[in-house]
CSV table of C-alpha atoms in Angstrom, one decimal:
chain,number,residue,atom,x,y,z
A,2,MET,CA,-6.0,8.0,6.6
A,3,LEU,CA,-7.9,6.4,9.3
A,4,ASP,CA,-8.9,2.8,10.2
A,5,LEU,CA,-12.4,2.2,11.5
A,6,MET,CA,-13.0,-0.5,15.1
A,7,SER,CA,-16.2,-2.3,13.1
A,8,THR,CA,-18.0,-4.0,11.0
A,9,GLN,CA,-20.0,-0.5,11.1
A,10,LEU,CA,-19.5,3.5,11.3
A,11,SER,CA,-19.5,4.4,14.9
A,12,ALA,CA,-20.8,7.9,15.7
A,13,ILE,CA,-18.0,9.3,16.4
A,14,GLU,CA,-16.0,7.4,13.9
A,15,SER,CA,-19.0,9.3,11.5
A,16,GLU,CA,-17.3,12.6,13.1
A,17,GLN,CA,-14.4,11.6,11.8
A,18,VAL,CA,-15.2,10.9,8.0
A,19,MET,CA,-16.4,14.2,8.2
A,20,ASN,CA,-13.4,16.4,9.6
A,21,PRO,CA,-12.0,18.0,6.0
A,22,LYS,CA,-7.5,16.8,8.1
A,23,VAL,CA,-9.1,13.2,6.8
A,24,GLY,CA,-8.4,12.2,3.3
A,25,GLY,CA,-9.6,7.9,3.4
A,26,VAL,CA,-10.5,4.8,5.2
A,27,ILE,CA,-8.6,1.8,5.2
A,28,LEU,CA,-9.9,-1.5,6.0
A,29,PHE,CA,-9.3,-4.4,8.5
A,30,SER,CA,-10.9,-8.1,8.8
A,31,ARG,CA,-12.1,-6.5,11.8
A,32,ASN,CA,-14.1,-4.4,9.9
A,33,PHE,CA,-15.3,-8.0,7.5
A,34,ALA,CA,-18.3,-10.3,8.3
A,35,ASP,CA,-19.1,-11.3,4.4
A,36,ARG,CA,-19.8,-9.6,0.6
A,37,CYS,CA,-22.6,-7.3,1.3
A,38,GLN,CA,-22.1,-6.4,5.5
A,39,LEU,CA,-18.4,-5.1,3.5
A,40,ILE,CA,-20.7,-2.8,1.0
A,41,ALA,CA,-22.9,-1.4,3.1
A,42,LEU,CA,-20.2,0.4,4.6
A,43,VAL,CA,-18.8,2.0,2.4
A,44,GLN,CA,-21.7,3.2,1.2
A,45,SER,CA,-21.8,4.7,4.2
A,46,LEU,CA,-18.8,6.3,4.3
A,47,ARG,CA,-19.9,7.5,0.5
A,48,GLN,CA,-22.9,8.7,1.8
A,49,LEU,CA,-21.1,11.4,4.0
A,50,ARG,CA,-18.2,11.8,2.0
A,51,PRO,CA,-18.5,10.8,-1.7
A,52,GLU,CA,-14.7,12.2,-2.2
A,53,LEU,CA,-12.9,9.6,0.3
A,54,LEU,CA,-9.8,7.2,-0.9
A,55,ILE,CA,-11.3,3.6,0.4
A,56,ALA,CA,-7.8,1.1,1.0
A,57,VAL,CA,-6.8,-1.3,2.2
A,58,ASP,CA,-3.8,-4.6,2.6
A,59,HIS,CA,-5.0,-7.5,0.5
A,60,GLU,CA,-2.4,-8.0,-1.8
A,61,GLY,CA,-2.3,-11.6,-1.3
A,62,GLY,CA,-1.5,-14.3,0.7
A,63,ARG,CA,-1.4,-13.9,4.3
A,64,VAL,CA,-2.2,-10.2,4.2
A,65,GLN,CA,-5.4,-10.2,2.3
A,66,ARG,CA,-7.8,-8.1,5.0
A,67,PHE,CA,-11.5,-10.3,2.7
A,68,ARG,CA,-12.0,-13.6,2.4
A,69,ASP,CA,-15.6,-15.4,2.3
A,70,GLY,CA,-16.8,-13.6,-0.8
A,71,PHE,CA,-13.4,-13.0,-2.0
A,72,THR,CA,-10.9,-16.2,-4.5
A,73,ASN,CA,-7.6,-16.7,-2.2
A,74,ILE,CA,-5.4,-14.7,-4.1
A,75,PRO,CA,-1.8,-16.6,-3.9
A,76,ALA,CA,1.7,-15.2,-2.1
A,77,MET,CA,3.5,-13.1,-5.0
A,78,GLY,CA,6.5,-14.8,-4.3
A,79,ASN,CA,4.2,-19.0,-4.8
A,80,ILE,CA,3.6,-18.1,-8.8
A,81,LEU,CA,6.7,-18.3,-9.5
A,82,LEU,CA,6.7,-21.3,-8.0
A,83,ALA,CA,4.2,-22.7,-8.9
A,84,ALA,CA,5.4,-22.2,-12.8
A,85,GLU,CA,8.6,-24.4,-12.0
A,86,GLY,CA,10.3,-20.9,-13.5
A,87,ASN,CA,8.9,-20.9,-16.8
A,88,MET,CA,9.0,-16.6,-16.5
A,89,ALA,CA,6.8,-16.2,-19.6
A,90,LEU,CA,4.3,-18.9,-17.8
A,91,ALA,CA,4.7,-16.8,-14.9
A,92,LYS,CA,5.0,-13.5,-16.2
A,93,ASP,CA,0.2,-14.1,-17.4
A,94,TRP,CA,0.0,-15.6,-14.1
A,95,ALA,CA,1.3,-12.3,-12.1
A,96,ARG,CA,-1.3,-10.2,-14.7
A,97,GLU,CA,-4.2,-12.4,-14.0
A,98,LEU,CA,-3.8,-12.0,-10.8
A,99,GLY,CA,-3.5,-8.7,-10.2
A,100,PHE,CA,-7.1,-8.3,-12.5
A,101,LEU,CA,-8.1,-10.7,-10.2
A,102,MET,CA,-7.0,-9.2,-7.2
A,103,ALA,CA,-8.4,-5.7,-8.7
A,104,ILE,CA,-11.9,-6.7,-10.0
A,105,GLU,CA,-12.9,-8.0,-6.8
A,106,LEU,CA,-12.2,-5.1,-4.7
A,107,LEU,CA,-13.4,-2.5,-7.3
A,108,ALA,CA,-16.9,-4.3,-7.2
A,109,CYS,CA,-17.6,-3.2,-3.7
A,110,ASP,CA,-16.6,0.1,-4.5
A,111,ILE,CA,-13.0,0.0,-2.9
A,112,ASP,CA,-10.6,2.2,-4.2
A,113,LEU,CA,-6.9,0.9,-3.4
A,114,SER,CA,-5.7,-2.0,-2.4
A,115,PHE,CA,-1.9,-1.5,-1.1
A,116,ALA,CA,0.1,-3.3,-3.7
A,117,PRO,CA,2.3,-4.5,-5.0
A,118,VAL,CA,5.2,-5.2,-2.2
A,119,LEU,CA,8.8,-4.8,-4.1
A,120,ASP,CA,10.6,-5.5,-1.6
A,121,VAL,CA,13.4,-7.9,-2.7
A,122,ASN,CA,13.1,-11.0,-0.7
A,123,GLY,CA,16.0,-11.8,2.0
A,124,VAL,CA,16.1,-11.8,4.4
A,125,SER,CA,13.0,-10.4,6.8
A,126,GLU,CA,10.8,-11.9,8.4
A,127,VAL,CA,8.0,-9.7,7.5
A,128,ILE,CA,7.2,-9.8,3.7
A,129,GLY,CA,8.9,-13.4,3.5
A,130,LEU,CA,6.5,-15.1,0.3
A,131,ARG,CA,4.4,-11.6,0.2
A,132,SER,CA,7.8,-11.1,-2.4
A,133,PHE,CA,7.8,-12.3,-5.7
A,134,SER,CA,11.5,-13.5,-5.5
A,135,LYS,CA,14.8,-12.8,-3.8
A,136,LYS,CA,16.1,-11.4,-7.4
A,137,PRO,CA,15.2,-8.2,-7.8
A,138,GLN,CA,15.5,-8.4,-11.5
A,139,GLU,CA,12.7,-10.5,-11.4
A,140,VAL,CA,10.5,-8.8,-9.0
A,141,ALA,CA,10.1,-5.8,-11.2
A,142,ILE,CA,9.0,-8.0,-14.3
A,143,LEU,CA,6.5,-10.5,-12.9
A,144,ALA,CA,5.3,-6.5,-10.7
A,145,GLU,CA,4.3,-5.1,-14.0
A,146,GLN,CA,2.9,-7.8,-14.8
A,147,PHE,CA,1.2,-8.0,-11.8
A,148,VAL,CA,0.4,-3.9,-12.0
A,149,LEU,CA,-0.4,-4.2,-15.6
A,150,GLY,CA,-3.5,-6.5,-14.8
A,151,MET,CA,-4.3,-3.8,-11.3
A,152,ALA,CA,-4.6,-1.2,-14.8
A,153,GLN,CA,-6.8,-3.3,-16.5
A,154,ALA,CA,-9.0,-4.2,-13.7
A,155,GLY,CA,-9.0,-0.2,-13.6
A,156,MET,CA,-7.5,-0.1,-10.1
A,157,ALA,CA,-4.1,1.8,-9.5
A,158,ALA,CA,-1.1,1.0,-7.8
A,159,VAL,CA,0.8,1.6,-4.6
A,160,GLY,CA,4.3,-0.1,-4.2
A,161,LYS,CA,5.8,-0.3,-0.8
A,162,HIS,CA,7.9,-0.4,1.0
A,163,PHE,CA,10.2,2.0,-0.2
A,164,PRO,CA,13.1,1.8,-0.9
A,165,GLY,CA,13.5,-2.3,0.6
A,166,HIS,CA,12.9,-3.6,3.6
A,167,GLY,CA,13.6,-7.4,3.0
A,168,SER,CA,17.1,-7.4,3.3
A,169,VAL,CA,16.6,-6.3,7.2
A,170,ALA,CA,15.4,-9.3,9.9
A,171,ALA,CA,12.8,-6.9,12.6
A,172,ASP,CA,9.6,-6.3,11.6
A,173,SER,CA,8.4,-2.9,12.2
A,174,HIS,CA,4.5,-3.7,13.3
A,175,ILE,CA,6.8,-4.6,16.2
A,176,ALA,CA,10.3,-3.4,16.5
A,177,LYS,CA,12.5,-0.9,15.2
A,178,PRO,CA,14.4,-2.4,12.0
A,179,VAL,CA,18.2,-0.7,11.3
A,180,ASP,CA,18.8,-1.7,8.0
A,181,GLU,CA,23.5,-1.2,8.2
A,182,ARG,CA,24.5,-1.3,4.3
A,183,GLU,CA,25.9,1.1,2.1
A,184,GLU,CA,23.8,3.0,0.2
A,185,ALA,CA,25.1,1.9,-2.8
A,186,SER,CA,24.2,-1.5,-1.8
A,187,ILE,CA,21.1,-0.7,-0.9
A,188,GLU,CA,20.3,1.1,-4.2
A,189,LYS,CA,22.0,-2.2,-6.5
A,190,LEU,CA,19.0,-4.6,-4.9
A,191,ASP,CA,16.4,-3.4,-3.5
A,192,LEU,CA,15.3,0.0,-5.3
A,193,LEU,CA,15.6,-1.9,-9.1
A,194,PRO,CA,12.3,-3.4,-8.7
A,195,PHE,CA,11.5,0.9,-7.6
A,196,LYS,CA,13.1,1.9,-10.0
A,197,SER,CA,12.2,0.2,-12.8
A,198,LEU,CA,8.1,0.3,-13.0
A,199,ILE,CA,8.5,4.4,-11.1
A,200,ARG,CA,10.7,4.3,-15.4
A,201,GLN,CA,8.2,3.4,-16.9
A,202,LYS,CA,5.4,5.3,-14.7
A,203,ARG,CA,3.3,1.4,-13.6
A,204,LEU,CA,3.2,3.3,-10.1
A,205,GLN,CA,0.5,6.2,-9.0
A,206,GLY,CA,2.0,5.5,-5.1
A,207,ILE,CA,4.2,4.5,-2.9
A,208,MET,CA,4.8,3.2,1.0
A,209,PRO,CA,8.1,3.6,2.6
A,210,ALA,CA,9.7,0.9,4.8
A,211,HIS,CA,9.4,2.1,8.2
A,212,VAL,CA,13.4,1.2,8.2
A,213,ILE,CA,16.4,3.1,9.6
A,214,TYR,CA,19.5,3.2,7.3
A,215,PRO,CA,21.9,5.1,9.6
A,216,LYS,CA,24.0,5.2,6.6
A,217,VAL,CA,22.5,6.7,4.7
A,218,SER,CA,19.6,9.0,6.3
A,219,ALA,CA,19.9,9.0,10.7
A,220,ASP,CA,15.6,8.3,10.0
A,221,PRO,CA,13.4,5.7,8.8
A,222,ALA,CA,12.9,5.9,5.1
A,223,GLY,CA,9.1,7.6,5.8
A,224,PHE,CA,10.6,10.2,7.9
A,225,SER,CA,14.0,10.9,5.8
A,226,SER,CA,13.4,14.6,3.3
A,227,TYR,CA,17.1,13.1,2.4
A,228,TRP,CA,15.0,9.6,1.3
A,229,LEU,CA,11.5,10.9,-0.4
A,230,LYS,CA,12.8,13.8,-1.9
A,231,THR,CA,15.8,13.6,-2.9
A,232,ILE,CA,16.2,9.8,-4.2
A,233,LEU,CA,12.7,9.1,-4.9
A,234,ARG,CA,11.4,12.7,-5.9
A,235,ASN,CA,14.2,14.6,-7.6
A,236,LYS,CA,16.7,10.8,-8.4
A,237,LEU,CA,14.3,8.8,-9.4
A,238,GLY,CA,11.0,11.1,-10.6
A,239,PHE,CA,8.6,10.0,-8.9
A,240,ASP,CA,5.2,12.4,-9.1
A,241,GLY,CA,2.6,9.6,-7.4
A,242,VAL,CA,1.1,10.1,-4.1
A,243,ILE,CA,4.1,9.0,-1.5
A,244,PHE,CA,1.0,7.2,1.5
A,245,SER,CA,2.9,6.9,4.5
A,246,ASP,CA,2.8,3.2,6.9
A,247,ASP,CA,0.5,2.8,9.6
A,248,LEU,CA,2.5,5.9,11.8
A,249,GLY,CA,1.4,3.2,15.2
A,250,MET,CA,3.9,0.9,14.1
A,251,LYS,CA,6.7,0.2,16.5
A,252,GLY,CA,9.0,1.4,13.8
A,253,ALA,CA,7.5,4.9,13.5
A,254,SER,CA,8.1,6.0,17.5
A,255,VAL,CA,11.3,6.8,16.7
A,256,ALA,CA,9.4,9.8,16.1
A,257,GLY,CA,7.8,10.6,19.3
A,258,ASP,CA,4.0,11.2,19.9
A,259,TYR,CA,1.8,11.2,17.2
A,260,CYS,CA,1.0,14.5,16.4
A,261,GLN,CA,5.3,14.7,15.7
A,262,ARG,CA,4.7,11.2,13.3
A,263,ALA,CA,2.6,13.2,11.9
A,264,LYS,CA,4.6,15.7,11.1
A,265,ALA,CA,7.8,14.6,10.5
A,266,ALA,CA,6.6,11.9,7.6
A,267,LEU,CA,4.2,15.3,5.8
A,268,GLU,CA,7.4,17.0,6.3
A,269,ALA,CA,9.9,14.1,5.0
A,270,GLY,CA,7.2,14.3,2.0
A,271,CYS,CA,4.5,12.5,2.3
A,272,ASN,CA,1.3,13.3,1.5
A,273,MET,CA,-1.3,11.1,2.8
A,274,ILE,CA,-0.4,9.9,6.9
A,275,LEU,CA,-1.8,6.5,8.0
A,276,VAL,CA,-2.8,6.0,11.3
A,277,CYS,CA,-4.5,2.6,12.4
A,278,ASN,CA,-5.2,0.6,15.2
A,279,ASP,CA,-4.4,3.7,17.7
A,280,PRO,CA,-8.3,5.6,18.4
A,281,GLN,CA,-6.9,7.8,20.4
A,282,GLY,CA,-3.3,8.2,18.0
A,283,VAL,CA,-6.4,9.2,15.3
A,284,GLU,CA,-8.1,11.6,18.3
A,285,ASP,CA,-4.6,13.7,18.9
A,286,ILE,CA,-3.9,14.0,15.7
A,287,LEU,CA,-7.0,15.8,14.6
A,288,THR,CA,-7.5,17.7,17.5
A,289,HIS,CA,-4.1,18.8,17.9
A,290,PHE,CA,-1.9,19.0,15.2
A,291,GLN,CA,-1.8,22.6,13.3
A,292,TRP,CA,-2.9,21.6,9.6
A,293,PRO,CA,-1.5,22.5,7.0
A,294,ILE,CA,2.3,23.2,7.9
A,295,ALA,CA,4.9,24.7,6.2
A,296,ASP,CA,6.8,22.9,2.8
A,297,VAL,CA,3.8,21.3,2.4
A,298,ASN,CA,1.2,23.0,0.8
A,299,SER,CA,4.4,22.9,-1.3
A,300,THR,CA,4.5,19.6,-2.9
A,301,HIS,CA,1.0,18.8,-2.2
A,302,HIS,CA,-1.2,18.0,-5.4
A,303,PRO,CA,-4.3,17.0,-4.8
A,304,SER,CA,-4.2,16.1,-8.7
A,305,ARG,CA,-2.0,12.9,-6.6
A,306,LEU,CA,-4.6,11.5,-5.0
A,307,LEU,CA,-7.7,11.5,-7.7
A,308,ALA,CA,-4.7,9.7,-10.2
A,309,CYS,CA,-5.8,6.8,-6.9
A,310,LYS,CA,-9.2,7.3,-7.4
A,311,PRO,CA,-10.5,3.7,-9.9
A,312,GLN,CA,-11.9,5.8,-13.4
A,313,VAL,CA,-14.7,3.0,-14.4
A,314,MET,CA,-17.1,0.8,-12.1
A,315,VAL,CA,-17.4,-2.7,-12.6
A,316,SER,CA,-18.9,-5.7,-12.7
A,317,LEU,CA,-18.0,-9.1,-12.3
A,318,GLU,CA,-20.9,-10.1,-13.8
A,319,ASN,CA,-20.6,-12.2,-16.9
A,320,GLU,CA,-16.5,-12.2,-16.4
A,321,GLN,CA,-14.7,-14.2,-18.2
A,322,ARG,CA,-11.8,-13.3,-17.1
A,323,TRP,CA,-12.4,-12.8,-13.5
A,324,LYS,CA,-13.6,-16.6,-13.8
A,325,ALA,CA,-10.7,-18.1,-15.3
A,326,ALA,CA,-8.3,-15.8,-12.7
A,327,LYS,CA,-10.1,-17.5,-10.3
A,328,ALA,CA,-8.6,-20.9,-12.0
A,329,ILE,CA,-4.7,-19.7,-12.4
A,330,ALA,CA,-5.1,-17.9,-8.3
A,331,GLN,CA,-6.2,-21.9,-7.3
A,332,ARG,CA,-3.0,-23.6,-9.6
A,333,CYS,CA,-0.6,-21.2,-7.5
A,334,LEU,CA,-2.1,-21.4,-3.6
């Protein structure tokens, strides 16, 4: 999954998108001028490759790529605060906000938002109010409702950042975070929301963290077969898509150059790798990386990616639930 540099496809990007190694495109704020332009950009991608998985980070709060013409989705950590601790009300609001976020993207023919954040809010600089709560049980409860709302709109859910980014301060976009806790501590706290939603088969995708947990594995979670195969696949029974986090992030640099990062992520168990904010990195992988590689074909099932595609096209016209959800979003800002 690659990104684009502007609001229109360049000739080079059009050629890259046609490469059979490419299965998806992730959009950012730089790809957005207004809603009409966004729809035209998505249509241009569909004309080249109708089957592409088109995604965006559109969680709400400070991580929302499209603004003008879209509802401002509150940070997930604001929901329970705005509900003044009333969990029943917060659950209702979380479900409707999940529906709201999803239906506005689906109306623009965008398949997927990398959401929800399942991290438990602890000391992380980059997570904070992106998390539903400081309590793992509350994260699990509210995330379940948010995902239910997404599903009711027709969108798949991708939980992140497995096994949990909330208890380490450093930001993996610009640093190499290390979490020194024992596996038992991580399982008791951070893994609880993931385990809960996997058990209920609510997640079609999961994105691992670029965090090293040295007392568990020497590799960052996204490059660790222990975390992705032994724990996520075998112990927790997850059978959806494992998306790498952006291989251009500082936390991914421990694996080497881009081809080495791609190989490490795929061999560890990722099904789709993301390369963002570095056109040369994309070109390096498309030109020099040899696909397929050993042990990937046996674990990669196209049906997993198909499960991340919406099953229905939606419209916002006369959508009363959408209008009511917009009012909830305003109350939680």
